[in-house]
Coordinates of C-alpha atoms in Angstrom, one line a residue:
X1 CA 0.0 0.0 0.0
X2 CA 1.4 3.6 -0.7
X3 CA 2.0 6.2 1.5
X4 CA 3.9 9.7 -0.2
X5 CA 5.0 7.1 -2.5
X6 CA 5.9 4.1 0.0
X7 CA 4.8 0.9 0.1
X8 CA 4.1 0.4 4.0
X9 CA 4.0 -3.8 5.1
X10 CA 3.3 -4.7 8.5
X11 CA 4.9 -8.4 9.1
X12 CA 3.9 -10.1 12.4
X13 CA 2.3 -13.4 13.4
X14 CA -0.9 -15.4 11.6
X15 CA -4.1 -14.7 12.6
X16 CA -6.2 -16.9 14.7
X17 CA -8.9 -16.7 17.4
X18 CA -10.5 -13.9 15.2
X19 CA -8.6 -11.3 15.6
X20 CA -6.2 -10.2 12.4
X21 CA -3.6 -11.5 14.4
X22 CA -3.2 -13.1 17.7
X23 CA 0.6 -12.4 18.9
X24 CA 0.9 -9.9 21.9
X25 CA 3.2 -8.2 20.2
X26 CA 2.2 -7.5 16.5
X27 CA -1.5 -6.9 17.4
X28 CA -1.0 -3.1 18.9
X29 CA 1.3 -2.2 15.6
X30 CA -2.0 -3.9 13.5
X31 CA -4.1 -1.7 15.6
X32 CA -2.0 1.1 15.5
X33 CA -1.5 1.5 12.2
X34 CA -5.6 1.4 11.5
X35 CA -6.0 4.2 13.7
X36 CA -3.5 6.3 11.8
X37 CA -5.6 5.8 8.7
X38 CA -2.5 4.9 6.4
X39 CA -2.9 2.6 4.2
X40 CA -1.1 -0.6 4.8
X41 CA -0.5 -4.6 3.8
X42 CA 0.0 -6.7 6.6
X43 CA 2.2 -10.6 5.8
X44 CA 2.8 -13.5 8.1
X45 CA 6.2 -14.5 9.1
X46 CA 5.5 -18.4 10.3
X47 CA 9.3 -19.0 9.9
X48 CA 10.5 -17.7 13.0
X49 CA 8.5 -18.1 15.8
X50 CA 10.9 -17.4 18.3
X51 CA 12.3 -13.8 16.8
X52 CA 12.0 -11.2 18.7
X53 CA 12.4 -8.8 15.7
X54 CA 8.5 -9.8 14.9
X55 CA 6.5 -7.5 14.2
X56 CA 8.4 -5.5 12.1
X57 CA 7.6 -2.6 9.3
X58 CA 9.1 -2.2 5.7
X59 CA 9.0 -0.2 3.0
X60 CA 10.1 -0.1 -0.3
X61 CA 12.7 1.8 0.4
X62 CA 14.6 -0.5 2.0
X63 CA 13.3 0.9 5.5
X64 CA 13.0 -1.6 8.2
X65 CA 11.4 -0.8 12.0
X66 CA 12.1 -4.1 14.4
X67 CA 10.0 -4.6 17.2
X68 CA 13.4 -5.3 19.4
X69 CA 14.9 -1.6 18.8
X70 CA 14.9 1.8 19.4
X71 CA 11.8 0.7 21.9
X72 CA 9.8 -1.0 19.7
X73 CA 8.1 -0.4 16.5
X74 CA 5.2 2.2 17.2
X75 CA 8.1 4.1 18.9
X76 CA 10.3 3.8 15.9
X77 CA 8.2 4.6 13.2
X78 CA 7.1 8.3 15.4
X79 CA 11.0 8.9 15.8
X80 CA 11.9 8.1 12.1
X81 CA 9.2 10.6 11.3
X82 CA 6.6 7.9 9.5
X83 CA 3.8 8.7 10.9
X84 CA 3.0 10.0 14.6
X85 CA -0.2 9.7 16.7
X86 CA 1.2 11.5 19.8
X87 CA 2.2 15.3 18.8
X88 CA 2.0 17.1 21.5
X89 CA 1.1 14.5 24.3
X90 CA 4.3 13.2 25.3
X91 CA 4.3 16.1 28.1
X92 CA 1.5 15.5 29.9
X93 CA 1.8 14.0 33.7
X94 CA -0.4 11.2 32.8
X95 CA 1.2 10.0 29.7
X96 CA 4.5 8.0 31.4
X97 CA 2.1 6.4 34.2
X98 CA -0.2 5.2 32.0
X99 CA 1.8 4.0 29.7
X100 CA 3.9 2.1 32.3
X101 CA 1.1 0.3 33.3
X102 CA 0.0 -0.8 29.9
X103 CA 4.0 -1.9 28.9
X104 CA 4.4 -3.5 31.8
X105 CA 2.1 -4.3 34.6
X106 CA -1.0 -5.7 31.5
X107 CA 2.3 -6.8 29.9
X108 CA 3.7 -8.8 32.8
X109 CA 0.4 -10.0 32.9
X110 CA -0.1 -11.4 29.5
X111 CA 3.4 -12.9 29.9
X112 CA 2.4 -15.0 32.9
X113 CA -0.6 -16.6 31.4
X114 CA 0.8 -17.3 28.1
X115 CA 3.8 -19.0 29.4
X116 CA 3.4 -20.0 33.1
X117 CA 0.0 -19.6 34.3
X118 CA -1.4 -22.0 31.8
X119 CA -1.3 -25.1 29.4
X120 CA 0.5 -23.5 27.2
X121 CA -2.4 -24.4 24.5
X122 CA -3.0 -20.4 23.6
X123 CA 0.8 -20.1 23.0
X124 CA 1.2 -23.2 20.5
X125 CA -1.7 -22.2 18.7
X126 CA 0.1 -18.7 18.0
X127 CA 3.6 -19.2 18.4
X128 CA 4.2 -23.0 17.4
X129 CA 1.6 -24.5 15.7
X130 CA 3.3 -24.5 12.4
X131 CA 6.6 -26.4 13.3
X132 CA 7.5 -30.1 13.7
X133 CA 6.7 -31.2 17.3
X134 CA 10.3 -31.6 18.2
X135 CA 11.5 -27.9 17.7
X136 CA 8.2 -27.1 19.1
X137 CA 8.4 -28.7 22.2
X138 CA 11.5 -27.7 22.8
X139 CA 11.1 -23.6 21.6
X140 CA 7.8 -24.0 24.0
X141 CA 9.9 -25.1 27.1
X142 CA 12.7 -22.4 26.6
X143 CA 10.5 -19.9 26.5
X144 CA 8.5 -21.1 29.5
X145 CA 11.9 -20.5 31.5
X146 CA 12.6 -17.1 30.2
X147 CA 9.4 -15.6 30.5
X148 CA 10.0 -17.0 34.3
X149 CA 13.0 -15.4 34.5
X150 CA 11.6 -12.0 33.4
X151 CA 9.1 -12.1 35.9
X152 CA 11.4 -13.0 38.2
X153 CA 9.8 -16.4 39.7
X154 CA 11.1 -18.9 41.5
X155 CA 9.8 -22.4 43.4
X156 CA 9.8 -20.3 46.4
X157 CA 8.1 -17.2 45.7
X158 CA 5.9 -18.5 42.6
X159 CA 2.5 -18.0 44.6
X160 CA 3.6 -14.5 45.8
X161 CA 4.5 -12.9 42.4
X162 CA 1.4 -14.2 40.8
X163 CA -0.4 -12.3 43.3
X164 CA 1.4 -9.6 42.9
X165 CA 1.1 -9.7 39.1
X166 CA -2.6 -10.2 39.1
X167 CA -3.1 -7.3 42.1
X168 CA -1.1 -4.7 39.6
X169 CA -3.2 -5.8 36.7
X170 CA -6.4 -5.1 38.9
X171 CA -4.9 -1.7 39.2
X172 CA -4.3 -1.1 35.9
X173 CA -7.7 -1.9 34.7
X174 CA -9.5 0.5 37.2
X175 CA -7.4 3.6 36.6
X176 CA -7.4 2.8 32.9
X177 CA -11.1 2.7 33.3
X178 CA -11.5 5.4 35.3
X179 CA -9.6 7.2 33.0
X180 CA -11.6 6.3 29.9
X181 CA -15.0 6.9 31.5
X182 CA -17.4 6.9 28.4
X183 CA -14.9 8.7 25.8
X184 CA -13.3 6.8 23.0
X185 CA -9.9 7.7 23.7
X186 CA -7.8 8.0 26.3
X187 CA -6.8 11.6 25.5
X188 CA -8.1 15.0 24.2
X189 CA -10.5 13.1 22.3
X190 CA -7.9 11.4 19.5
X191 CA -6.5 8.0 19.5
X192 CA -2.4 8.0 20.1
X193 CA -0.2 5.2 20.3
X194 CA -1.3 4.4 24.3
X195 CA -5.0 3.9 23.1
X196 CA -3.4 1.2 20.2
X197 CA -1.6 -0.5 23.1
X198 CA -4.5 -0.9 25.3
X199 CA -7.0 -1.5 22.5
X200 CA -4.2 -4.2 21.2
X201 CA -3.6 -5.9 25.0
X202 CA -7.7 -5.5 25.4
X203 CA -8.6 -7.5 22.0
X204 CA -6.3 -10.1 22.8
X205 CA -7.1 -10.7 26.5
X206 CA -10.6 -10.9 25.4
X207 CA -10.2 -13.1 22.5
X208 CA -7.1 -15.2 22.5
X209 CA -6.8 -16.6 26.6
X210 CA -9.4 -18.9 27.6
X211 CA -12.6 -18.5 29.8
X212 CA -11.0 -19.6 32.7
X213 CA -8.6 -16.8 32.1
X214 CA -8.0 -14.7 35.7
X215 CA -7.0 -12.1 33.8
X216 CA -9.9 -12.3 31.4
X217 CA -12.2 -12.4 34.2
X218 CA -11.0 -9.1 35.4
X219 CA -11.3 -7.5 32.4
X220 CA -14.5 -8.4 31.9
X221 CA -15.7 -6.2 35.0
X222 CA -14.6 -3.0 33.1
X223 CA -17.1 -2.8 30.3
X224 CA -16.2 0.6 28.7
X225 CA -12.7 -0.9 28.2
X226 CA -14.3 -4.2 26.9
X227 CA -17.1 -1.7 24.7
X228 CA -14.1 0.2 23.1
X229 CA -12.1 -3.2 21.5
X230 CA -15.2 -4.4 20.5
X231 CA -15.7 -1.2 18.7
X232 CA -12.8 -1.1 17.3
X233 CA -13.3 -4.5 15.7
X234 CA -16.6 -3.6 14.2
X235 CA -15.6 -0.2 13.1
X236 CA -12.3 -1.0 11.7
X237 CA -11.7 -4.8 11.0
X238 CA -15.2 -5.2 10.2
X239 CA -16.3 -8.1 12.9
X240 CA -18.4 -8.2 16.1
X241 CA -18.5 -10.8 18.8
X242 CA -20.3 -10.6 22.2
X243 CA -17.8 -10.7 24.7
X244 CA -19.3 -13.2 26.7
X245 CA -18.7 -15.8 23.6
X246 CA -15.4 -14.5 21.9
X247 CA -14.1 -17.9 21.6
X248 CA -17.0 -20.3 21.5
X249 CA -18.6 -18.5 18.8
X250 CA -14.8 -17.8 16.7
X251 CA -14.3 -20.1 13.5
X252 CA -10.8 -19.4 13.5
X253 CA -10.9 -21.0 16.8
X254 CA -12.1 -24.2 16.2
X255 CA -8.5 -25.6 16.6
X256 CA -6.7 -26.8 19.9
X257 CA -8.0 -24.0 21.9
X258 CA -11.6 -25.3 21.2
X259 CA -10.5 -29.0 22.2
X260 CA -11.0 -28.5 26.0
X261 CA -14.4 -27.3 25.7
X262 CA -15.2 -30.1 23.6
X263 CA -13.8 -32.4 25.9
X264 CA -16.2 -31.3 28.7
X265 CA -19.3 -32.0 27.2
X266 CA -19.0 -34.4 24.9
X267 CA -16.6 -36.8 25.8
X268 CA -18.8 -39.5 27.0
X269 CA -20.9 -39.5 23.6
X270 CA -16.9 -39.5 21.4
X271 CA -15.7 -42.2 23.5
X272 CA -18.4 -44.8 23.0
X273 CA -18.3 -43.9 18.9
X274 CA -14.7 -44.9 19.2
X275 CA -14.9 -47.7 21.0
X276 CA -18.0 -49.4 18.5
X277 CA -15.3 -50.0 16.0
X278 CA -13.1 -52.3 17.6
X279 CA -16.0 -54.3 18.3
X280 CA -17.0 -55.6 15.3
X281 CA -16.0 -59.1 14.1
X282 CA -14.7 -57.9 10.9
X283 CA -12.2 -55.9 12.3
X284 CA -10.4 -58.8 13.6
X285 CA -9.7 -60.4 10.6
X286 CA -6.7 -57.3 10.6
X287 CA -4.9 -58.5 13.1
X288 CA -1.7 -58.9 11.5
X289 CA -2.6 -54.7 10.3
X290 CA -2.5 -53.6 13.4
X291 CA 0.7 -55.4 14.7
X292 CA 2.2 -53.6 11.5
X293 CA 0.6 -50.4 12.7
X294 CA 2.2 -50.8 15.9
X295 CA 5.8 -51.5 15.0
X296 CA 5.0 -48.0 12.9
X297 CA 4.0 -46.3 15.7
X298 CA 6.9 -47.4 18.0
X299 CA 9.4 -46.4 14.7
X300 CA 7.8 -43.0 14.4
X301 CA 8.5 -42.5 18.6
X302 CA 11.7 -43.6 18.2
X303 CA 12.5 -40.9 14.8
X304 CA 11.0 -38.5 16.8
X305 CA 13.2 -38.8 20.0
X306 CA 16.1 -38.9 18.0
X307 CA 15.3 -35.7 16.2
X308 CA 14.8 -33.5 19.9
X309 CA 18.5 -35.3 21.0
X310 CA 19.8 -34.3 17.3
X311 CA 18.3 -30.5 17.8
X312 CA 19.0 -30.4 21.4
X313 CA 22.6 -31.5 20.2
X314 CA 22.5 -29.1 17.4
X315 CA 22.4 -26.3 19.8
X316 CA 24.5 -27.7 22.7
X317 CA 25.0 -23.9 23.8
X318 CA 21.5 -22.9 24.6
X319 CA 23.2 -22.0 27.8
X320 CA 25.2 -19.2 26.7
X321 CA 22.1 -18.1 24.4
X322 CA 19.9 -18.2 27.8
X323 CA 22.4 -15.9 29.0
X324 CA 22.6 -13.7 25.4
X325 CA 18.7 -13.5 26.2
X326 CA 18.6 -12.5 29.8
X327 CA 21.5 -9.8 29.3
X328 CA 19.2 -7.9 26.6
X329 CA 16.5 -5.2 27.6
X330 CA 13.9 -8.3 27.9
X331 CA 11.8 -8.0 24.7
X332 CA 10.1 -11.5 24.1
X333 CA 6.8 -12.3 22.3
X334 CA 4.7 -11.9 25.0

């Protein structure tokens, strides 16, 4: 798409769970850039999962913003003089505070359920989803121990901080709220880059983390800040969904985050279909099938523990990149 004769692309993760797209990270740039009005083409990079560069904004002209610089790349593209939401705001008392809490306290908050406080079933879909279940497995687990140690938890003090985390999260959502009250934007009546990030950590706490989200549940109690992302989504990607059904009622979701609702109330009913085959006299006559099928099954187990010691040999120093990782300023996809 052109902008004063530039083509402006927004790469960041797939979409799923109805939302454009469903990474943490890359959904406030999506949302950012609609609210600037510039017109903009927006790729999936499914080839990195694990980058910390994603999202990330190019132009023709060889001009690249990474989310992992210059702090970010909503802060990048209003320093390189792209485009600029905030003229004038950056002064006001408010403006640090608030956006503190939306960087970091929803952000710490998001980080915990994603990686710690949960199955991990909202994370593969986004993150991992597309890769063999080796590397998967593996980039899951990793990442399950940074995101620990950038929330700074240990065995000892793991009930503690996610107290703490949820009590600064409660915080956040009442001022934010407060601060909100029935307007559309946060300030002088105009969206800026804050109102992106809280639309962006809004859409996907509503939408991407499950029912029996905590987080989710306190959200929910705000409805001006659940009104405006659902705004948003009508008025600018074009979809609505009652926020008591964001997920149930999602076809993009009809993947591994819908298995555990399936499981609940209709498990008996699957079981018993299953279980009719088997007892058929015909199928006995493949006896000699299913031992084949079985030495298969055992083969493939054995290929696929082979290739996690071959990647896991591959990358015999994953201790000195642990340490590359926790000596950076802390960006991960979360």
């Amino acid at each position: 798409m052109e902008q004063g004769g530039k083509m402006i692309t927004l790469v960041g993760r797939k979409a799923c769970f109805g939302l454009p797209t469903a990474c943490p990270s890359s959904l406030p740039v999506y949302v950012f850039l609609k609210l600037t009005g510039l017109p903009f083409s927006f790729t999936y990079n499914l080839t990195y999962p694990d980058s910390d560069q994603i999202p990330y904004v190019e132009t023709d002209e060889c001009y690249v913003a990474f989310d992992n610089e210059n702090g970010g790349v909503i802060e990048t593209l209003k320093t390189d003089g792209i485009v600029d939401l905030d003229t004038g705001l950056d002064a006001v008392p408010e403006w640090t505070s608030i956006k503190a809490m939306i960087t970091s306290w929803l952000a710490d908050a998001v980080l915990y359920e994603l990686w710690v406080g949960s199955d991990g079933t909202t994370a593969h879909k986004i993150y991992y989803s597309d890769l063999p279940w080796p590397i998967s497995k593996y980039l899951y687990y990793k990442q399950v121990t940074l995101a620990k140690q950038l929330l700074g938890i240990t065995k000892e003090n793991a009930a503690r901080r996610e107290k703490e985390i949820y009590r600064k999260a409660t915080k956040a959502y009442e001022a934010l709220s407060t601060r909100l009250g029935e307007e559309l934007y946060l300030f002088e009546s105009r969206p800026t880059s804050l109102d992106a990030l809280l639309l962006g950590h809004v859409l996907f706490t509503l939408h991407a983390l499950p029912e029996t989200s905590v987080l989710r549940s306190k959200l929910l109690t705000h409805t001006n800040l659940v009104n405006s992302a659902e705004s948003f989504m009508t008025n600018y990607i074009g979809t609505s969904n009652s926020s008591s059904g964001l997920q149930s009622g999602d076809p993009l979701s009809s993947g591994s985050q819908s298995h555990p609702h399936q499981s609940t109330s209709a498990s008996g009913g699957g079981s018993s279909n299953w279980r009719s085959n088997p007892r058929s006299k015909p199928k006995r006559e493949k006896t000699e099938e299913e031992k084949t099928f079985r030495k298969r099954a055992k083969y493939f187990l054995v290929t696929q523990l082979a290739a996690v010691l071959i990647f896991l040999s591959l990358f015999g120093g994953s201790d000195n990149v642990d340490m590359e990782l926790d000596n950076d300023d802390g960006s991960i996809y979360g």
